[in-house]
Coordinates of C-alpha atoms and ligand atoms in Angstrom, one line a residue:
X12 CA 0.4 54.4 12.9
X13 CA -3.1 53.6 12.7
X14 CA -2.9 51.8 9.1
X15 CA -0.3 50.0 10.5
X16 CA -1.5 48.7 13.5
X17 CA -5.1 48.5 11.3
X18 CA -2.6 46.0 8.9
X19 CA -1.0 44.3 11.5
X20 CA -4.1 43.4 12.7
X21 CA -5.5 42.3 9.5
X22 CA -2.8 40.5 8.2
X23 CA -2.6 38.4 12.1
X24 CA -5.8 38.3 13.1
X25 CA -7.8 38.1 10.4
X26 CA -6.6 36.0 7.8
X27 CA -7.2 33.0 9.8
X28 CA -9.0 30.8 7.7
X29 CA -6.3 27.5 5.9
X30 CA -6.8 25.2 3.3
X31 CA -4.6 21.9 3.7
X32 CA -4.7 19.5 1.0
X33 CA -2.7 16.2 1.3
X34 CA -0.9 14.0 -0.8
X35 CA 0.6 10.6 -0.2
X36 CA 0.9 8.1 1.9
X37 CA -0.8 7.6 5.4
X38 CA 2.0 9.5 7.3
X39 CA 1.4 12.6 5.4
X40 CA -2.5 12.2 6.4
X41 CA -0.9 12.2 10.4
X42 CA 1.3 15.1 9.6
X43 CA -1.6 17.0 7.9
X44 CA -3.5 16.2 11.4
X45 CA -1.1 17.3 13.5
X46 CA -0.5 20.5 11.7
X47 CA -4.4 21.1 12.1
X48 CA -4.3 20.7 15.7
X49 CA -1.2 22.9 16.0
X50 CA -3.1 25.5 13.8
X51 CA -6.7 25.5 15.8
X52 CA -4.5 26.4 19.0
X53 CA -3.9 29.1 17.4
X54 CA -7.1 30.2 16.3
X55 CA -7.1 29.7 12.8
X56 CA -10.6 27.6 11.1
X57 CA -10.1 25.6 8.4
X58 CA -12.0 25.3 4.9
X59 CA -12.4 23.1 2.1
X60 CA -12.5 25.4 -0.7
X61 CA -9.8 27.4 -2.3
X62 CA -11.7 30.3 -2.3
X63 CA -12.3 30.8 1.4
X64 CA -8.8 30.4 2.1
X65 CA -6.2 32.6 3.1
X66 CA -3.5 30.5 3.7
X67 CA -3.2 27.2 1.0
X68 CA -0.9 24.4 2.3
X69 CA -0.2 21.3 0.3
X70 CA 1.2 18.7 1.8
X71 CA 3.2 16.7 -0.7
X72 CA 4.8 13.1 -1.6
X73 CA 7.9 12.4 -3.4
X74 CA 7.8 8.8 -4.1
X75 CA 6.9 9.2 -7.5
X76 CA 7.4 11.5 -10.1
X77 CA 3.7 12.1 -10.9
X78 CA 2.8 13.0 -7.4
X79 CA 4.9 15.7 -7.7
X80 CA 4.0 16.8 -11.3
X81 CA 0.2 17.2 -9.3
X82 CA 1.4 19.3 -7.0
X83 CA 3.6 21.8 -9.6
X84 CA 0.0 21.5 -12.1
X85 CA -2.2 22.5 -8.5
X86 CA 0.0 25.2 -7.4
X87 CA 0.3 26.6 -10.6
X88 CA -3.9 26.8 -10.9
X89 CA -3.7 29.3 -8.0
X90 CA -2.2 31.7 -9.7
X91 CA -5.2 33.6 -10.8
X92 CA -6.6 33.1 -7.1
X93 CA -3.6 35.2 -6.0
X94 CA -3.8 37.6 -8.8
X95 CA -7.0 38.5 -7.1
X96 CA -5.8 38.1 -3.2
X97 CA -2.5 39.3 -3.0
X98 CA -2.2 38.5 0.4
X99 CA -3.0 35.1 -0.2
X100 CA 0.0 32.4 1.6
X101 CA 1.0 29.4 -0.2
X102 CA 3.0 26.6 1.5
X103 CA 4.5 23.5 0.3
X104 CA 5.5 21.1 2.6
X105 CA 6.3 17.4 3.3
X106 CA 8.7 15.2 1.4
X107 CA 8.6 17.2 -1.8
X108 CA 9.5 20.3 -0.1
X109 CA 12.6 18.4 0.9
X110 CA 13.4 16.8 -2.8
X111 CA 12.3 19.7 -4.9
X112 CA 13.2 23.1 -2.9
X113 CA 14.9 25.3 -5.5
X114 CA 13.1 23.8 -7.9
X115 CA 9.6 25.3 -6.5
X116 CA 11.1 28.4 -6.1
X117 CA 12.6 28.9 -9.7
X118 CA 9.1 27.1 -10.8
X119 CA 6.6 28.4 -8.5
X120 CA 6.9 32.1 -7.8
X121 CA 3.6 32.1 -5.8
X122 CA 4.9 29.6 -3.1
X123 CA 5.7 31.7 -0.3
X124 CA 7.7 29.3 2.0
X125 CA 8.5 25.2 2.1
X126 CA 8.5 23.2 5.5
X127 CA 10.3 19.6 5.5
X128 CA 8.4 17.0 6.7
X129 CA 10.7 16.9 9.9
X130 CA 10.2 20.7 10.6
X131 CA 6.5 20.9 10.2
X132 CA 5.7 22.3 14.2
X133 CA 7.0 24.9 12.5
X134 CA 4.7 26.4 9.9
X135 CA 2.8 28.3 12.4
X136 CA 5.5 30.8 13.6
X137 CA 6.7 30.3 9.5
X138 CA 3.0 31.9 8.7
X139 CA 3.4 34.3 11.4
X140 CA 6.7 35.6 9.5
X141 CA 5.1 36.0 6.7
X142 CA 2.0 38.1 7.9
X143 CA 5.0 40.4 9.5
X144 CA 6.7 41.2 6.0
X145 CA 9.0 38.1 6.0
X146 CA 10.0 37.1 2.8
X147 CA 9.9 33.5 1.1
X148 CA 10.8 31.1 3.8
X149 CA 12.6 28.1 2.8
X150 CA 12.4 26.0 6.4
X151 CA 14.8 22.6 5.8
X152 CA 16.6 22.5 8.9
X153 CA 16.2 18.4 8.0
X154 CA 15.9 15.6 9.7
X155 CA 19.3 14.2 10.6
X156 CA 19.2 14.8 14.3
X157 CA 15.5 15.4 14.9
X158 CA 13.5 13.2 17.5
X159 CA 9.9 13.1 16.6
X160 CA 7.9 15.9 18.6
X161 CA 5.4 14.6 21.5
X162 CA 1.9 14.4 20.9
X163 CA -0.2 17.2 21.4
X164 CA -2.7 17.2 24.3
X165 CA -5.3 19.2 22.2
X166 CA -4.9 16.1 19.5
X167 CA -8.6 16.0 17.8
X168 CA -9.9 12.3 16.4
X169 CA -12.4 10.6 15.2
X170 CA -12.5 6.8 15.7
X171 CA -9.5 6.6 13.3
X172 CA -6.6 7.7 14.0
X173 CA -2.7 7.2 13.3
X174 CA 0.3 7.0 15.9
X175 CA 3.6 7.5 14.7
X176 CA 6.2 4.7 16.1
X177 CA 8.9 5.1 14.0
X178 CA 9.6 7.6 10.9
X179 CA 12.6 7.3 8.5
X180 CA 14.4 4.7 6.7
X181 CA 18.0 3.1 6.9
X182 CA 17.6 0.2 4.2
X183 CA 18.7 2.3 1.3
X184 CA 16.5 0.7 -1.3
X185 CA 17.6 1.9 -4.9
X186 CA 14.8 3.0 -6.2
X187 CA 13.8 5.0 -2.7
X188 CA 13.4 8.2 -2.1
X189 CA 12.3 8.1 1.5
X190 CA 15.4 8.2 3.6
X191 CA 16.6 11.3 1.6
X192 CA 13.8 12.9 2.5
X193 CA 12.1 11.6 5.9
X194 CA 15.6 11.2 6.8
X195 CA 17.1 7.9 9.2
X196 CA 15.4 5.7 11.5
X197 CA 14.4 7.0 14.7
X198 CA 11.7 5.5 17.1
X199 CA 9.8 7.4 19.5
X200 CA 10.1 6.0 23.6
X201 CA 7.2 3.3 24.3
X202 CA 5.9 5.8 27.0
X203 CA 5.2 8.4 24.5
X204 CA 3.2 6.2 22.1
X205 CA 1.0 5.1 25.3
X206 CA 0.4 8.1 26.5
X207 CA -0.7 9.0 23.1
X208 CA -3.0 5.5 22.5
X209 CA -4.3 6.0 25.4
X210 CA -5.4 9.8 25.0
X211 CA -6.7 8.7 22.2
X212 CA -9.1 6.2 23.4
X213 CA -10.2 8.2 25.8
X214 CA -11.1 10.6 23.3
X215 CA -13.1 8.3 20.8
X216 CA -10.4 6.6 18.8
X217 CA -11.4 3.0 17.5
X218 CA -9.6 2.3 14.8
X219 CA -5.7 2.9 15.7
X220 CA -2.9 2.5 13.1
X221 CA 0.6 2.7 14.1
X222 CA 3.0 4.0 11.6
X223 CA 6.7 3.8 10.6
X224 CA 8.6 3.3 7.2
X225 CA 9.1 -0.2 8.7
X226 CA 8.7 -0.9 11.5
X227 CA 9.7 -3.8 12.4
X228 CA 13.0 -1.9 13.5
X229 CA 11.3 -0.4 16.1
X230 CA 13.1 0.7 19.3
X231 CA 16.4 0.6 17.6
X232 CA 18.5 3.9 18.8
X233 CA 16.0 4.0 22.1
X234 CA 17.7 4.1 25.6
X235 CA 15.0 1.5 26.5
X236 CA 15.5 -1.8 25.4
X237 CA 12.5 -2.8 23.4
X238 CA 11.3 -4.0 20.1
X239 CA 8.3 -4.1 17.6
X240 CA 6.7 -7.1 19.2
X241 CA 7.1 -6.1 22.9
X242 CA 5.4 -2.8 21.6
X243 CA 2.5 -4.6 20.8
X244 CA 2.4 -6.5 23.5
X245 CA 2.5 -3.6 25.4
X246 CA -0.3 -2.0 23.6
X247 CA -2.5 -4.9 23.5
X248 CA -2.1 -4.7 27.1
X249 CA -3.4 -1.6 27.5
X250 CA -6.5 -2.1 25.1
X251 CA -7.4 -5.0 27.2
X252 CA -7.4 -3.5 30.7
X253 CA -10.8 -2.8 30.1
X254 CA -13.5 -5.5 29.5
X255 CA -15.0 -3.8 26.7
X256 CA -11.2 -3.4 25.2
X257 CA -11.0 0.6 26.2
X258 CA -9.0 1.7 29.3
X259 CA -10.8 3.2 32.2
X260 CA -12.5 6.5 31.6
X261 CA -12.8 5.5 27.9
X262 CA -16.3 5.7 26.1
X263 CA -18.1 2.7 27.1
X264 CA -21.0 2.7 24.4
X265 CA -18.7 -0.1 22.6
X266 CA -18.6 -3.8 22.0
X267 CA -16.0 -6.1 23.6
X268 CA -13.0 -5.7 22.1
X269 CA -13.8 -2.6 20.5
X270 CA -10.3 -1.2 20.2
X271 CA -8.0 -2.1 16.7
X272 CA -4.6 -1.7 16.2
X273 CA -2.9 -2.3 12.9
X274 CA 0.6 -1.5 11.5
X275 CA 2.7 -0.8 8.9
X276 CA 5.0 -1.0 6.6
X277 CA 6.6 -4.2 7.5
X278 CA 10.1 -5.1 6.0
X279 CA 10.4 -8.9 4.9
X280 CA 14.3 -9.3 6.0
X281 CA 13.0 -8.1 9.5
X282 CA 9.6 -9.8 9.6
X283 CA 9.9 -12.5 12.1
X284 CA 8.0 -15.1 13.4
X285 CA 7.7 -13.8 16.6
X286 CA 5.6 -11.3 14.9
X287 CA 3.5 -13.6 12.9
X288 CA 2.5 -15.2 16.6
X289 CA 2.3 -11.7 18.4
X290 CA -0.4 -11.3 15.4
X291 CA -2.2 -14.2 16.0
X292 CA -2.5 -13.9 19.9
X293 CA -2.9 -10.7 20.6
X294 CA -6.8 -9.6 20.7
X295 CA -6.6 -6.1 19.3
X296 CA -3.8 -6.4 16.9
X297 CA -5.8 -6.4 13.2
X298 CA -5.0 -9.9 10.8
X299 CA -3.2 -8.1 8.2
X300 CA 0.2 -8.1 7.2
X301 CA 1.4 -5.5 4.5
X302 CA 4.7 -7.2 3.2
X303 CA 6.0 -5.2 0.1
X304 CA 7.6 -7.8 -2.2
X305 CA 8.4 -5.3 -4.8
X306 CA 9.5 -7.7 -7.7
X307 CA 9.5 -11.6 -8.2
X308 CA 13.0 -11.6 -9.5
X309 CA 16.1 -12.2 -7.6
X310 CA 18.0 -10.2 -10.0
X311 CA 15.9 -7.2 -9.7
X312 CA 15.5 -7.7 -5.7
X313 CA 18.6 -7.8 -5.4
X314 CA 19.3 -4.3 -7.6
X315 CA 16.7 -3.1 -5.9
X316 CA 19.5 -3.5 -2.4
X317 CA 15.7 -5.3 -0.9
X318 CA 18.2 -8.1 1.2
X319 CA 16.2 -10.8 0.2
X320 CA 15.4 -13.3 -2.2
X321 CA 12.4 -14.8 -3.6
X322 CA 12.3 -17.5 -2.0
X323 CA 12.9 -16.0 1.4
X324 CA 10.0 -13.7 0.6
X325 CA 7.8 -17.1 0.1
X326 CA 8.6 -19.0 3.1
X327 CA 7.8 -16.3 4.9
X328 CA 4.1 -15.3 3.4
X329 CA 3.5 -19.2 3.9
X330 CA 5.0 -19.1 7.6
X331 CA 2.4 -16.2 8.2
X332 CA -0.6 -18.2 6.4
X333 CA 0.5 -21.1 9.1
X334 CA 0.7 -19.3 11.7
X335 CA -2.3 -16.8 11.4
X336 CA -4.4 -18.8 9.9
X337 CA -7.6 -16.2 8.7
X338 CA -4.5 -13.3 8.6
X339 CA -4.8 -11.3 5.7
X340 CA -1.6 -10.4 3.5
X341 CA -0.9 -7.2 1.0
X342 CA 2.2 -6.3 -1.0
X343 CA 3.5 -3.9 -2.9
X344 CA 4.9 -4.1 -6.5
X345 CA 7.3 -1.8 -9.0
X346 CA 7.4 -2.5 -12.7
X347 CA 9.5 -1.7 -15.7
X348 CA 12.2 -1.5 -12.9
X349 CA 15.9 -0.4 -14.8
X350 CA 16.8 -4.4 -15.9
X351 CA 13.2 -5.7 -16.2
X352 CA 13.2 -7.8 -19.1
X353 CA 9.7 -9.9 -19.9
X354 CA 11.3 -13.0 -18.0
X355 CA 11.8 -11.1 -14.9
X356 CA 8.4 -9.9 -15.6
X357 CA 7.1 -12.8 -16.2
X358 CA 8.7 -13.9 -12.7
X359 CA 6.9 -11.1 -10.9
X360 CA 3.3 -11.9 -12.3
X361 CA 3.5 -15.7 -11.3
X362 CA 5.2 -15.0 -7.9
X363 CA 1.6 -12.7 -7.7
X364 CA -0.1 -15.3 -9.1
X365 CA 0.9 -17.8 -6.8
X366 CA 0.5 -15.6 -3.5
X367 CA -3.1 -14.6 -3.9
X368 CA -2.5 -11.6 -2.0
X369 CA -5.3 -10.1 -0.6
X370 CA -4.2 -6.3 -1.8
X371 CA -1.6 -5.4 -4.1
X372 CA -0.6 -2.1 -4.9
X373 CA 0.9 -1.7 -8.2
X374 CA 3.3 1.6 -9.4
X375 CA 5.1 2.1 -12.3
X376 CA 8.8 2.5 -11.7
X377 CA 9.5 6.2 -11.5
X378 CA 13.2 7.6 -11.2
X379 CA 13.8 9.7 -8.1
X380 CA 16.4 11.9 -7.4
X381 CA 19.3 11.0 -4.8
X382 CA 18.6 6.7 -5.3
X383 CA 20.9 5.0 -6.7
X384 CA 18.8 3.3 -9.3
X385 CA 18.3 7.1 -10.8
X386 CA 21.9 6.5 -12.0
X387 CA 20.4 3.3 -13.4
X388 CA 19.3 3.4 -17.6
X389 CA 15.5 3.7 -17.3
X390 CA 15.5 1.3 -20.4
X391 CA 11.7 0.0 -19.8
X392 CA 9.7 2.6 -21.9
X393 CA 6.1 4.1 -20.1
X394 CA 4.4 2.0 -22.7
X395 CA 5.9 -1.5 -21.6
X396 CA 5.4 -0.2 -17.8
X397 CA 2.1 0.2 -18.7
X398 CA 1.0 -2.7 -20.2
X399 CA 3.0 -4.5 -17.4
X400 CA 1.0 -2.5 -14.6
X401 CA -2.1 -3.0 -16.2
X402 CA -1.3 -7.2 -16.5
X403 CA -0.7 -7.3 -12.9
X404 CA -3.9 -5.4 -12.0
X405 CA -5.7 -7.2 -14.4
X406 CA -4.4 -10.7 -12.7
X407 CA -4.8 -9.1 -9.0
X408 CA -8.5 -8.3 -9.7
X409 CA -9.4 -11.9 -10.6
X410 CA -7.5 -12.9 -7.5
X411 CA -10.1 -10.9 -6.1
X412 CA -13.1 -11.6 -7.7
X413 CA -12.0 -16.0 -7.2
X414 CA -11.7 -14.8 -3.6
X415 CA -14.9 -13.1 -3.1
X416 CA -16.6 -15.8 -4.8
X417 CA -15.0 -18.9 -2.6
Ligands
5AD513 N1 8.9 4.2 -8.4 C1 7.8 3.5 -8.3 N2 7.3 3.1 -7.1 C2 8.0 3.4 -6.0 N3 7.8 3.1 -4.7 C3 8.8 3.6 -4.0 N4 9.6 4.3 -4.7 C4 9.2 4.1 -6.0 C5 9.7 4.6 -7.3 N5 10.8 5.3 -7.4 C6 6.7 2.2 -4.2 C7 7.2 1.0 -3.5 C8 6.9 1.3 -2.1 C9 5.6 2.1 -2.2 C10 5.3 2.9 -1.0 O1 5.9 2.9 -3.3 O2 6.5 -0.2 -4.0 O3 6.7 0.1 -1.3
SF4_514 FE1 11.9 3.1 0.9 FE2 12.9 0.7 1.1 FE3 12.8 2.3 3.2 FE4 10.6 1.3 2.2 S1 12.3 0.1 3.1 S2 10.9 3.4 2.9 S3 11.0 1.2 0.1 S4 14.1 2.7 1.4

């Protein structure tokens, strides 16, 4: 009884100390947050090395194949680490926990549960199984009908921090992974997001990015009727009660305007205008638009299922120039998509070329399963990707550097 109650206590009380590592895009970065705060409630510290730890969580991506091939080669190194602390807990969770799960099991026989990226409220009580002689947990109850959870009071910042909006995806582009694993659009009610801004003010925040796999469709699904602009303008609002740009209550040690809100992703079939001018008039809403173009073919945009053409895509980067007139503009760009021959290529560089974005981010087409294009030949070899990838960072760094220098 005694070694039992002396294990219990071990295994719950003491083993308290969790290394989270994060992969991915900025939404994984809230997720990894929000686990954290959910995690200090409950007493446990957190640490940077793997040593220290006794519970390892990776948070993971799935939007390209390489992302995931870090996580399999990281997981795998811990191996010896657990040969030497048996009780040691490894988690995977996020989008590749979604994409991958019997795969991590079969591969991974250290990984001791997974947690979808929807479910992830949930890894406390998961751990709390575990310490009580659970076995491997695989927790994908999924997305489908989830609403995204309220904030949490306790939420920690710093003067960055990220608000959710809006998480999933109903646009279905072929080469996509997302809304297999983050699941359908659904927004979270104005109220909520507020309430969360405004904690977050109060509590330091400077720097606050709202996040959604696009969200321009913002409010769609919501009893209330409201959409991405009237969002903003709602937040603006609320930055701007204060002279110096925080609410009442807020730290006042700041400059006027102090407070920054910026967005993304931003789809180009549901950028609008309205947008563009909500942009340019309202005070704390950052000039920079990240419109992913993803190819400068029409033939390729439109097996990619993107809903627009080229041309669409450069009336409205010149509408936005017009309209905000210092506004900054970023895209993002696949090569060596299935079907890229050197002319579409060729399109895509001079569309770049001719844009002058002010960021682009580059990837190498990577097949995923579930998309569409995965049934797609994959007939651009790594080599060609790779001399394409390293063309268009090679012409997106003199952009730069011309920039700079003007
Ligand atoms: N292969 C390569 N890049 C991809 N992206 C999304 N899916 C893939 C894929 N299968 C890129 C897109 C997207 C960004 C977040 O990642 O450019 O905008
Ligand atoms: Fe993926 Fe396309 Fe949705 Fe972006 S808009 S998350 S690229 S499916």
């Amino acid at each position: 009884m005694r070694a039992t109650l002396h294990n219990m206590f071990k295994n719950n009380e003491l083993q308290k100390t969790v290394y989270i590592r994060t992969f991915g895009c900025q939404m994984n970065e809230h997720d990894s947050g929000r686990l954290k705060d959910l995690l200090l409630e409950r007493g446990y510290t957190f640490c940077d090395s793997l040593e220290f730890a006794d519970v390892v969580i990776f948070n993971t991506c799935s939007v390209r194949k390489h992302a995931e091939d870090r996580v399999y080669g990281k997981v795998g190194e811990l191996q010896k680490l657990k040969a030497k602390k048996p009780g040691l807990i490894v988690g995977i969770i996020g989008c590749m926990a979604e994409a991958q799960k019997d795969e991590i099991f079969r591969r991974l026989p250290i990984v001791n549960f997974l947690c979808g990226p929807a479910d992830l409220d949930n890894v406390p009580g998961i751990i709390d199984r575990i310490k009580n002689g659970a076995g491997r947990i695989m927790y994908l109850e999924g997305y489908k009908s989830k609403i995204i959870p309220a904030f949490s009071r306790n939420r920690k910042t710093g003067e960055t921090a990220y608000v959710k909006i809006m998480e999933g995806c109903d646009k279905f582009c072929s080469y996509c992974i997302v809304p297999y694993v983050r699941g359908m659009e659904r927004s979270r009610p104005s109220k909520e997001i507020l309430e969360e801004i405004e904690s977050l003010i109060k509590k330091g925040a400077k720097n606050i990015t709202l996040l959604g796999q696009n969200v321009n469709s913002y409010g769609k699904g919501l009893q209330e009727k409201i959409n991405f602009v009237a969002l903003l303008t709602k937040i603006d609002k609320l930055t701007s009660i204060h002279p110096r740009g925080a609410i009442p209550g807020a730290p006042s040690q700041g400059r006027e305007g102090d407070i920054k809100i910026s967005f993304f992703t931003s789809h180009p079939k549901d950028a609008s205008l309205e947008l563009f001018r909500a942009i340019r008039d309202l005070k704390s809403i950052v000039k920079i638009l990240h419109l992913p173009i993803q190819s400068g073919s029409d033939k390729i945009l439109k097996r990619m299922n993107r809903k627009y053409t080229v041309a669409k895509y450069k009336k409205l980067a010149g509408d936005y120039k017009k309209i905000v007139k210092s506004g900054n503009i970023s895209g993002d760009i696949i090569v060596g998509f299935p079907g890229e021959t050197e002319k579409d290529f060729n399109d895509t560089f001079n569309i770049v070329k001719k844009l002058q974005f002010d960021a682009a981010y580059i990837f190498k087409y990577s097949p995923r399963p579930f998309t569409k294009a995965a049934g797609f030949k994959d007939d651009v070899s790594l080599e060609e990707k790779e001399r394409r990838h390293t063309l268009l960072l090679d012409l997106q760094r003199s952009i730069l550097l011309n920039k700079k220098c003007q």
